[in-house]
């Protein structure tokens, strides 16, 4: 028997199954199998593209609404999405007899459930939902019978609604038109006229793909789901047939604004005050640093202690350390955004005052001897005071003003004395406390480390392994982002001119630039228009501002590449948004200028080689990111209260 005939018989069997499960007294006759069957029943005309080889940009937010599950439990549709999961949502009704309609959606989802049963990536990350658009016939009892033979893995739920009134706004939000069929006498039948649409929704509740009959088949959907997980910046994911790597559930931008222009938009922002976490003892990294990292350096005059770390953590997240009690260190170095800021190329401080440079990550800074993009400080203890006093950051007028304020805040009473053997708050002890917390923000034991230092040969994808060969060979990245025999900081802790600063100083810009004019809406705007209405960027010549040596113009510090997938945007000015843009920049040889570092030159990398380099860079994400973020979330944010001496003044200023 031919494959086509076998699949045709299978299609007819699906129709018969649907007919047997019909629960309405008014049932339309079973339809004849269509002349053209969906690709699922025959064979797709082309294989699905490889995971991660393409993009699925979001185009709207998945709507919510009141629903009922097969057990009769009422709730919101979003309640059934599941935290951190990819959602596959189909609209069906149990009496459908169109083989290219609801039975197709059900058959495809059943096949997906079977295929991912032993898949370590999607088994626990894909939630399937089938929502009936027939609230009259598809009661919870009916759906319990209908779905009873399918949902055996716990990742497929069947839902209905209490009435058409509850259902209609959901259908409208998903642009899913449905019309009930009638007979010659105008009596309602159990069938509907509708267009089959199945929605793929990411963990941030953004719609990433909509499948119709012609390309609804399991292999494509599975690859799309894995691509979304892999491409969720700043999340890191690796896909392997043997095992999965833990995904960072907490790393995320503050808000995706896909669908912002629609009435169904729902913000994904988290209130800082409502974030909850779990304290962690990070001091064990002093005894045993993560794989791939050396021992954490500790200054002789400031050894790390538990009391110092607790105090420093509190100070880092305390908004009262700014001039007007609203801005903390963590508002530029956001824990869930890689201790940087994904949403701003250039840091913005108190009252919206703009800086000149991107917020650098705090991860693994305890290993560095040069801090800030221009390398002007040499220790974390010293670095702390720069942001506290900068007028465009936390804007305090003096060291004394900060110290005097902390002395008056009741919840700091005795904390400095306990941490520093009786010494109270001072310029020195405050710097030591915050530095002690920052020094423990180390992250390693990445897939790269487990492969390179741990001997786990199958932990990296083949693409990432090829990327490593390029990184240490043809691309020459390792000359600045160094890898040692026993540990790798992925930085030479030195200063280099790559041409980015030169380009900004010289005003070398394209004649047209893509400008975001509304959420999700970009326009190509002429340079002369932009220059006419915008302010020129402030001058920035890098290390030259520190040394006054002309040869140091446009030199900036080499960042570590650890957790690089979590710390976009890139370069000292945040001018490159993605890792691929960074790789492309270096592939083209940077920006030519008289002081360009001799190691910067065109690389001649192919498209595939550039993708392999990106895959390698994504393998540098440490496995303890969520632990560090959860610990940060558990810290108090330092809101001013009635117990604070400035309460009356702050209250008056808001009235």
XYZ file of C-alpha atoms in Angstrom:
655
model
C 0.000 0.000 0.000
C 1.432 3.440 -0.918
C 2.325 6.029 1.706
C -0.209 8.455 0.241
C -2.981 5.873 0.449
C -2.004 4.990 4.016
C -2.137 8.622 5.037
C -5.435 9.092 3.241
C -6.898 6.221 5.249
C -5.451 7.818 8.394
C -7.178 11.082 7.517
C -10.524 9.306 7.071
C -9.964 7.608 10.423
C -9.544 11.005 12.032
C -12.879 12.083 10.550
C -14.589 8.970 11.893
C -13.030 9.530 15.313
C -14.349 13.069 15.318
C -17.798 11.863 14.314
C -17.861 9.281 17.105
C -17.067 12.005 19.610
C -19.917 14.250 18.453
C -22.303 15.183 21.256
C -24.866 17.320 19.449
C -28.323 16.233 18.240
C -27.866 18.476 15.226
C -24.818 17.149 13.409
C -23.865 17.995 9.858
C -23.018 15.043 7.626
C -19.355 14.047 7.676
C -17.512 15.848 4.941
C -15.684 14.087 2.164
C -11.912 14.136 2.496
C -10.572 17.135 0.566
C -8.788 16.662 -2.712
C -5.639 18.221 -1.245
C -4.531 17.013 2.160
C -2.491 19.112 4.579
C 1.299 18.478 4.543
C 0.986 16.663 7.870
C -0.888 13.817 6.163
C 1.339 13.666 3.109
C 4.788 15.181 3.190
C 6.092 18.717 3.581
C 7.518 20.175 0.397
C 10.681 21.242 2.210
C 12.455 20.309 5.459
C 12.158 22.781 8.330
C 15.105 25.161 8.728
C 17.670 24.300 11.377
C 17.135 25.513 14.917
C 18.583 28.991 15.417
C 19.262 29.602 11.714
C 16.394 32.103 11.438
C 14.472 34.671 13.427
C 10.844 34.756 14.588
C 10.235 38.392 15.535
C 7.247 39.036 17.817
C 4.162 40.635 16.303
C 1.721 41.124 19.133
C 0.881 40.071 22.644
C -1.221 36.975 23.305
C -4.600 38.040 24.649
C -6.136 36.868 27.894
C -9.711 36.003 28.858
C -11.892 33.915 31.156
C -11.857 30.180 30.446
C -12.781 26.834 32.031
C -10.652 23.690 31.911
C -11.848 20.111 31.412
C -12.122 19.667 35.186
C -14.502 22.607 35.453
C -11.920 24.917 37.014
C -12.445 28.573 36.075
C -9.557 30.954 35.515
C -7.778 33.216 33.067
C -6.261 31.904 29.851
C -2.846 33.212 30.911
C -3.105 31.146 34.102
C -2.728 28.031 31.927
C 0.324 29.317 30.043
C 2.825 28.195 32.661
C 5.846 30.181 33.853
C 8.715 30.263 31.402
C 6.996 28.020 28.853
C 6.435 28.129 25.116
C 2.696 27.939 24.374
C 1.065 26.247 21.398
C -2.545 27.432 21.277
C -5.171 26.039 18.905
C -8.846 26.957 18.521
C -10.981 23.868 17.872
C -14.387 22.341 18.442
C -15.020 18.682 19.134
C -17.619 18.047 16.406
C -15.498 19.271 13.520
C -15.353 16.785 10.625
C -13.071 18.708 8.274
C -9.886 16.666 8.008
C -7.934 19.869 7.266
C -9.553 21.647 10.214
C -9.729 20.866 13.922
C -8.812 17.162 13.519
C -5.621 18.316 11.815
C -4.718 20.630 14.722
C -5.432 17.861 17.212
C -3.469 15.266 15.244
C -0.466 17.594 14.914
C -0.451 18.429 18.608
C -0.747 14.760 19.499
C 2.239 14.008 17.262
C 4.233 16.837 18.882
C 3.411 15.464 22.317
C 4.708 12.084 21.233
C 7.878 13.509 19.655
C 8.927 15.637 22.639
C 8.221 13.007 25.286
C 11.938 12.279 25.621
C 13.185 15.657 24.414
C 15.108 17.313 27.304
C 14.619 20.784 25.834
C 10.879 20.880 25.157
C 9.469 18.124 27.329
C 9.015 20.521 30.249
C 9.074 23.785 28.288
C 6.192 23.376 25.805
C 2.602 23.763 27.005
C -0.172 22.940 24.513
C -3.669 24.399 24.858
C -6.758 23.599 22.791
C -9.535 26.148 23.349
C -13.003 25.333 22.051
C -14.994 27.983 20.227
C -18.211 26.097 20.903
C -19.209 26.852 24.508
C -22.706 25.427 23.950
C -21.692 21.862 23.058
C -18.132 21.696 24.350
C -18.798 21.669 28.064
C -16.008 20.675 30.459
C -17.458 17.163 30.545
C -17.319 16.860 26.758
C -13.754 18.173 26.619
C -12.738 15.761 29.362
C -13.913 12.918 27.117
C -12.463 14.477 23.968
C -9.041 15.129 25.456
C -8.871 12.096 27.659
C -7.117 9.996 25.051
C -4.575 12.651 24.155
C -3.243 14.546 27.144
C -1.290 11.751 28.786
C 1.899 13.749 29.419
C 0.364 16.603 31.408
C 1.494 19.249 28.922
C -1.752 19.459 26.937
C -4.861 21.114 28.377
C -8.338 21.402 26.856
C -10.282 24.567 27.625
C -13.699 26.041 26.955
C -15.647 29.093 28.066
C -18.845 29.672 30.017
C -20.621 31.462 27.184
C -20.229 33.113 23.826
C -20.011 36.431 25.685
C -16.842 35.232 27.428
C -15.449 33.693 24.249
C -16.036 36.451 21.701
C -13.439 38.964 22.992
C -10.806 36.207 23.037
C -11.541 35.263 19.418
C -11.504 38.933 18.391
C -8.157 39.509 20.094
C -6.606 36.579 18.224
C -8.313 37.575 14.961
C -10.006 34.181 14.822
C -13.334 34.635 12.962
C -15.892 31.891 13.558
C -19.382 31.489 12.028
C -21.806 28.727 13.052
C -23.286 26.829 10.111
C -27.069 26.591 9.627
C -29.281 24.234 7.625
C -31.845 25.162 4.969
C -34.413 25.962 7.661
C -31.964 28.283 9.432
C -31.397 25.916 12.331
C -27.944 25.954 13.890
C -25.773 22.956 13.127
C -22.910 21.646 15.192
C -20.362 22.784 12.605
C -18.591 26.077 12.096
C -16.973 27.870 9.220
C -13.544 29.052 10.319
C -9.934 29.343 9.230
C -7.567 27.062 11.085
C -4.986 29.075 12.993
C -2.546 27.753 15.605
C -0.481 30.228 17.642
C 3.066 29.843 18.946
C 3.585 32.081 21.978
C 6.861 32.725 23.793
C 7.411 32.791 27.595
C 6.842 36.557 27.588
C 3.353 35.991 26.111
C 4.330 37.375 22.693
C 2.962 35.740 19.533
C 5.911 34.519 17.468
C 4.214 32.493 14.702
C 0.745 31.625 13.397
C 0.310 28.356 11.529
C -2.277 27.645 8.879
C -3.165 24.354 7.193
C -0.394 24.594 4.632
C 2.482 24.665 7.127
C 1.091 23.099 10.265
C 3.380 20.155 10.849
C 5.260 19.011 13.972
C 8.886 19.289 12.829
C 8.507 22.961 11.933
C 6.693 23.828 15.171
C 9.292 22.001 17.279
C 12.157 23.821 15.538
C 10.331 27.140 15.906
C 9.862 26.550 19.639
C 13.535 25.702 20.109
C 14.582 28.703 18.055
C 12.524 30.978 20.286
C 14.140 29.535 23.394
C 17.583 29.858 21.835
C 16.966 33.384 20.611
C 15.402 34.750 23.790
C 17.896 37.478 24.674
C 19.243 37.704 27.270
C 18.357 34.072 28.052
C 20.815 31.355 27.186
C 19.859 27.927 25.939
C 21.762 25.111 24.284
C 20.103 22.267 22.455
C 21.676 18.829 22.548
C 20.272 15.401 21.802
C 21.853 14.150 25.017
C 20.989 16.734 27.652
C 19.806 20.259 28.296
C 21.459 23.142 30.051
C 19.486 24.970 32.693
C 17.833 28.092 31.290
C 17.974 31.374 33.144
C 14.355 32.008 34.017
C 15.049 35.357 35.690
C 17.216 37.089 33.077
C 15.016 39.313 30.951
C 14.569 42.863 29.676
C 12.242 45.043 31.699
C 9.468 44.932 29.118
C 8.950 43.690 25.580
C 6.771 46.236 23.841
C 5.482 44.029 21.050
C 1.830 44.837 20.493
C 2.096 48.051 22.522
C -0.114 49.825 20.007
C -2.977 47.349 20.473
C -5.781 47.379 23.013
C -4.712 43.935 24.225
C -1.222 45.053 25.284
C -0.184 43.797 28.718
C 3.064 45.040 30.231
C 5.663 42.490 31.299
C 7.415 44.922 33.633
C 8.025 43.850 37.193
C 7.533 46.273 40.035
C 10.843 46.590 41.847
C 9.020 46.575 45.172
C 7.075 43.404 44.313
C 9.987 41.273 43.084
C 10.673 38.367 45.376
C 13.824 36.308 45.616
C 15.771 34.007 47.850
C 18.931 34.937 49.711
C 22.009 32.933 48.815
C 25.352 32.569 50.527
C 27.673 33.670 47.730
C 30.710 33.496 49.997
C 31.264 29.825 49.165
C 32.772 31.043 45.873
C 35.724 32.276 47.956
C 36.527 28.682 48.833
C 35.541 27.117 45.538
C 35.136 29.475 42.585
C 33.005 28.280 39.667
C 34.749 26.060 37.139
C 36.777 28.145 34.703
C 37.493 30.993 37.113
C 40.563 31.537 39.303
C 40.428 32.266 43.027
C 38.673 35.545 43.827
C 41.271 38.228 44.666
C 40.855 39.794 48.113
C 42.692 42.967 49.152
C 44.769 42.567 52.300
C 43.032 45.559 53.882
C 39.534 44.381 52.912
C 39.081 40.614 53.163
C 35.534 39.536 52.331
C 33.318 38.723 55.310
C 29.651 37.819 55.597
C 28.846 41.056 57.461
C 30.519 43.203 54.791
C 28.689 41.402 51.977
C 25.307 41.811 53.704
C 25.977 45.512 54.230
C 27.304 46.035 50.706
C 24.306 44.249 49.171
C 21.945 46.502 51.103
C 23.830 49.622 49.981
C 23.935 48.493 46.341
C 20.128 48.358 46.153
C 19.388 51.366 48.372
C 17.794 54.250 46.488
C 18.359 56.565 49.436
C 22.033 56.786 48.511
C 21.150 59.221 45.720
C 20.498 62.939 46.070
C 16.704 62.665 46.057
C 16.314 59.107 47.452
C 15.160 57.611 44.146
C 18.211 56.068 42.459
C 20.413 53.112 43.409
C 23.454 51.373 41.905
C 21.090 48.594 40.773
C 19.076 50.951 38.576
C 21.939 51.101 36.078
C 23.297 47.647 36.888
C 20.034 45.694 36.803
C 20.421 42.111 38.083
C 17.998 40.454 35.675
C 19.592 42.322 32.774
C 23.086 40.984 33.337
C 23.854 43.732 35.885
C 23.763 46.181 32.985
C 20.771 47.740 31.163
C 19.410 46.092 28.006
C 17.004 48.901 27.237
C 19.462 51.802 27.100
C 22.534 52.142 24.930
C 23.702 55.045 27.110
C 23.094 55.068 30.848
C 20.522 57.468 32.259
C 20.883 58.621 35.834
C 18.996 60.705 38.357
C 16.018 62.622 36.941
C 16.763 61.361 33.429
C 20.231 62.896 33.176
C 22.082 61.206 30.328
C 25.536 59.747 30.623
C 28.077 59.210 27.861
C 28.572 55.459 28.021
C 26.844 52.132 28.399
C 26.442 50.605 31.861
C 29.127 47.882 32.121
C 28.254 44.581 33.754
C 29.306 43.871 37.348
C 29.782 40.128 36.751
C 33.378 39.034 37.450
C 34.650 42.607 37.936
C 36.481 41.512 41.091
C 39.180 40.048 38.819
C 39.890 43.335 37.015
C 42.613 45.900 37.683
C 41.042 48.499 35.396
C 37.482 49.694 35.946
C 35.151 51.935 33.963
C 35.304 51.905 30.170
C 38.223 54.345 30.246
C 40.127 52.340 32.894
C 40.386 55.268 35.298
C 40.003 53.277 38.533
C 41.975 50.275 39.748
C 39.812 48.756 42.503
C 36.166 48.207 43.305
C 36.619 50.096 46.577
C 37.632 53.227 44.651
C 35.170 52.749 41.798
C 32.133 52.941 44.088
C 32.415 56.676 44.641
C 32.369 57.683 40.973
C 28.636 56.992 40.424
C 27.700 58.273 43.886
C 29.149 61.717 43.132
C 28.568 62.048 39.371
C 25.930 64.707 38.679
C 24.398 62.579 35.898
C 24.278 59.401 37.982
C 23.386 59.534 41.705
C 24.205 63.254 41.944
C 25.334 63.544 45.555
C 27.088 66.882 46.174
C 29.894 65.484 48.331
C 31.309 62.513 50.194
C 30.192 64.060 53.442
C 26.605 64.398 52.238
C 26.415 60.640 51.552
C 28.017 59.652 54.838
C 25.887 62.080 56.818
C 22.684 60.748 55.243
C 23.566 57.103 56.017
C 24.345 57.991 59.653
C 20.779 59.278 60.014
C 19.028 56.260 58.454
C 17.813 54.045 61.328
C 18.132 50.678 59.571
C 21.906 51.150 59.143
C 22.395 51.573 62.876
C 25.258 49.337 64.000
C 25.754 47.632 60.619
C 29.018 49.362 59.730
C 30.347 48.876 63.245
C 29.530 45.161 63.106
C 31.184 44.741 59.713
C 34.321 46.808 60.386
C 35.283 46.039 63.984
C 33.664 49.100 65.499
C 34.384 51.538 62.668
C 31.373 53.520 61.542
C 30.377 54.715 58.101
C 33.130 56.560 56.251
C 34.337 57.041 52.703
C 36.572 54.011 53.151
C 34.140 51.619 54.855
C 31.293 52.380 52.466
C 33.528 51.602 49.479
C 34.779 48.426 51.147
C 31.249 47.183 51.853
C 29.863 47.611 48.336
C 33.085 46.203 46.859
C 32.736 43.088 49.045
C 29.286 42.360 47.595
C 30.374 43.053 44.011
C 33.449 40.864 44.429
C 31.213 37.796 44.918
C 29.200 38.327 41.727
C 31.252 35.701 39.921
C 29.761 33.457 37.269
C 31.395 30.482 35.583
C 30.828 26.746 35.125
C 29.400 27.594 31.730
C 28.951 24.983 28.990
C 32.311 26.150 27.631
C 33.971 25.571 31.005
C 32.457 22.130 31.378
C 33.710 21.249 27.894
C 37.127 22.925 27.988
C 38.084 22.456 31.650
C 35.701 19.722 32.730
C 36.136 17.291 29.864
C 32.431 16.952 29.016
C 32.868 16.304 25.315
C 29.185 16.451 24.365
C 28.200 19.555 26.306
C 28.753 21.966 23.383
C 26.974 21.949 20.056
C 29.102 21.302 16.991
C 28.519 24.912 15.961
C 29.906 26.207 19.278
C 32.948 23.923 18.943
C 33.629 25.325 15.474
C 33.187 28.799 16.951
C 35.831 28.053 19.575
C 38.267 26.984 16.862
C 37.629 30.278 15.061
C 37.864 32.273 18.308
C 41.309 30.867 19.055
C 42.441 30.685 15.416
C 41.299 32.455 12.276
C 39.271 35.188 14.018
C 42.020 35.915 16.562
C 39.582 36.965 19.313
C 41.707 35.224 21.942
C 44.525 37.752 21.539
C 42.497 40.205 23.655
C 39.872 37.916 25.199
C 42.330 35.496 26.715
C 41.850 31.844 27.683
C 44.320 30.348 30.173
C 45.276 26.749 30.771
C 43.428 26.520 34.093
C 41.032 29.479 33.969
C 39.693 32.042 31.504
C 38.681 35.622 32.224
C 38.174 36.321 28.506
C 39.907 39.693 28.869
C 43.494 40.926 28.825
C 42.441 43.738 31.218
C 44.015 46.186 28.780
C 42.959 49.168 26.636
C 42.442 49.056 22.862
C 41.282 51.260 19.986
C 38.805 49.334 17.811
C 37.547 52.377 15.939
C 34.166 52.700 17.631
C 35.192 55.767 19.625
C 36.906 57.285 16.588
C 33.732 56.839 14.517
C 31.664 58.645 17.136
C 34.164 61.490 17.554
C 34.437 62.040 13.819
C 30.674 61.907 13.303
C 30.967 59.076 10.775
C 27.368 58.027 10.338
C 25.176 56.695 7.528
C 23.178 59.131 5.402
C 19.983 57.516 6.674
C 19.308 55.924 10.041
C 16.553 53.625 11.234
C 14.734 55.453 14.028
C 12.205 53.987 16.439
C 9.206 56.344 16.211
C 6.664 54.196 18.092
C 6.763 50.818 19.773
C 7.710 48.383 17.032
C 7.639 51.084 14.319
C 10.865 52.204 12.610
C 11.412 54.785 9.877
C 14.460 55.531 7.729
C 15.260 59.179 8.506
C 17.744 61.451 6.677
C 20.851 62.330 8.655
C 20.392 66.085 8.177
C 16.940 65.890 9.787
C 18.308 63.971 12.768
C 21.176 66.424 13.193
C 18.796 69.385 12.966
C 16.601 68.234 15.851
C 18.997 66.218 17.994
C 21.850 67.126 20.286
C 25.360 66.144 19.185
C 26.818 63.360 21.309
C 29.177 64.538 24.055
C 32.871 64.232 23.298
C 34.458 60.942 24.342
C 38.063 60.053 23.605
C 38.444 57.218 26.091
C 41.732 56.646 27.899
C 43.130 59.961 26.588
C 40.899 61.743 29.109
C 42.774 59.927 31.879
C 46.372 60.053 30.617
C 46.320 63.088 28.277
C 48.569 61.015 26.018
C 47.507 61.543 22.365
C 48.330 57.907 21.575
C 45.584 56.846 24.006
C 42.770 58.457 22.049
C 39.714 56.182 21.650
C 41.163 53.369 23.719
C 38.669 51.505 25.920
C 38.903 48.596 28.301
C 38.553 45.027 26.995
C 35.404 43.593 28.606
C 35.185 40.010 29.759
C 33.057 37.881 27.452
C 31.644 35.774 30.272
C 27.825 36.018 30.333
C 28.091 38.101 27.166
C 24.744 36.768 25.909
C 23.136 38.419 28.951
C 24.772 41.849 28.751
C 23.570 43.552 25.547
C 23.983 46.174 24.153
C 27.695 46.094 23.403
C 30.739 48.392 23.096
C 31.430 51.352 25.394
C 28.576 53.339 23.857
C 26.036 50.536 23.455
C 26.101 51.064 19.682
C 25.849 47.360 18.781
C 22.655 45.607 19.836
C 23.380 41.937 19.216
C 26.268 39.486 19.285
C 25.926 39.046 15.550
C 26.428 42.788 15.054
C 29.585 42.603 17.168
C 30.959 39.695 15.145
C 30.127 41.515 11.890
C 31.892 44.655 13.147
C 35.136 42.806 13.819
C 34.807 40.768 10.652
C 34.872 44.028 8.699
C 38.059 45.144 10.478
C 36.672 47.739 12.855
C 36.861 51.417 11.835
C 40.084 52.511 10.179
C 42.003 55.294 11.948
C 45.639 56.194 12.585
C 45.602 54.665 16.081
C 43.622 51.514 15.302
C 44.935 48.510 17.238
C 47.179 46.428 14.972
C 45.183 43.297 15.822
C 42.012 44.713 14.288
C 41.805 43.725 10.627
C 39.256 42.213 8.208
C 38.712 38.540 9.027
C 37.023 37.200 5.901
C 34.581 35.020 7.853
C 31.775 33.305 5.982
C 28.132 33.520 7.042
C 28.357 30.112 8.698
C 31.583 30.977 10.516
C 30.027 34.119 11.961
C 27.057 32.121 13.230
C 29.457 29.605 14.766
C 31.252 32.396 16.623
C 27.927 33.618 18.012
C 27.101 30.067 19.119
C 30.422 29.909 20.963
C 29.834 33.255 22.678
C 26.453 32.004 23.882
C 28.195 29.049 25.513
C 29.943 31.384 27.994
C 26.910 31.915 30.246
C 27.467 30.718 33.812
C 25.119 28.240 35.458
C 24.604 30.286 38.643
C 22.952 33.342 37.081
C 19.534 32.653 38.595
C 21.037 32.121 42.047
C 22.699 35.541 41.912
C 19.581 37.258 40.555
C 17.289 35.639 43.128
C 19.675 36.765 45.868
C 19.514 40.301 44.449
C 15.716 40.204 44.353
C 15.698 39.377 48.062
C 17.530 42.617 48.903
C 15.532 45.600 50.237
C 15.315 48.501 47.787
C 15.701 51.279 50.326
C 12.499 53.261 49.963
C 12.202 56.279 52.195
C 9.736 55.705 55.066
C 8.287 57.656 57.976
C 11.228 56.456 60.073
C 13.666 58.350 57.844
C 14.631 61.946 58.672
C 13.850 63.107 55.119
C 10.308 61.685 55.174
C 8.583 65.011 55.821
C 10.520 66.805 53.075
C 9.869 64.043 50.534
C 6.180 63.912 51.402
C 5.837 67.669 51.010
C 7.588 67.616 47.632
C 5.012 65.131 46.272
C 1.944 66.989 47.554
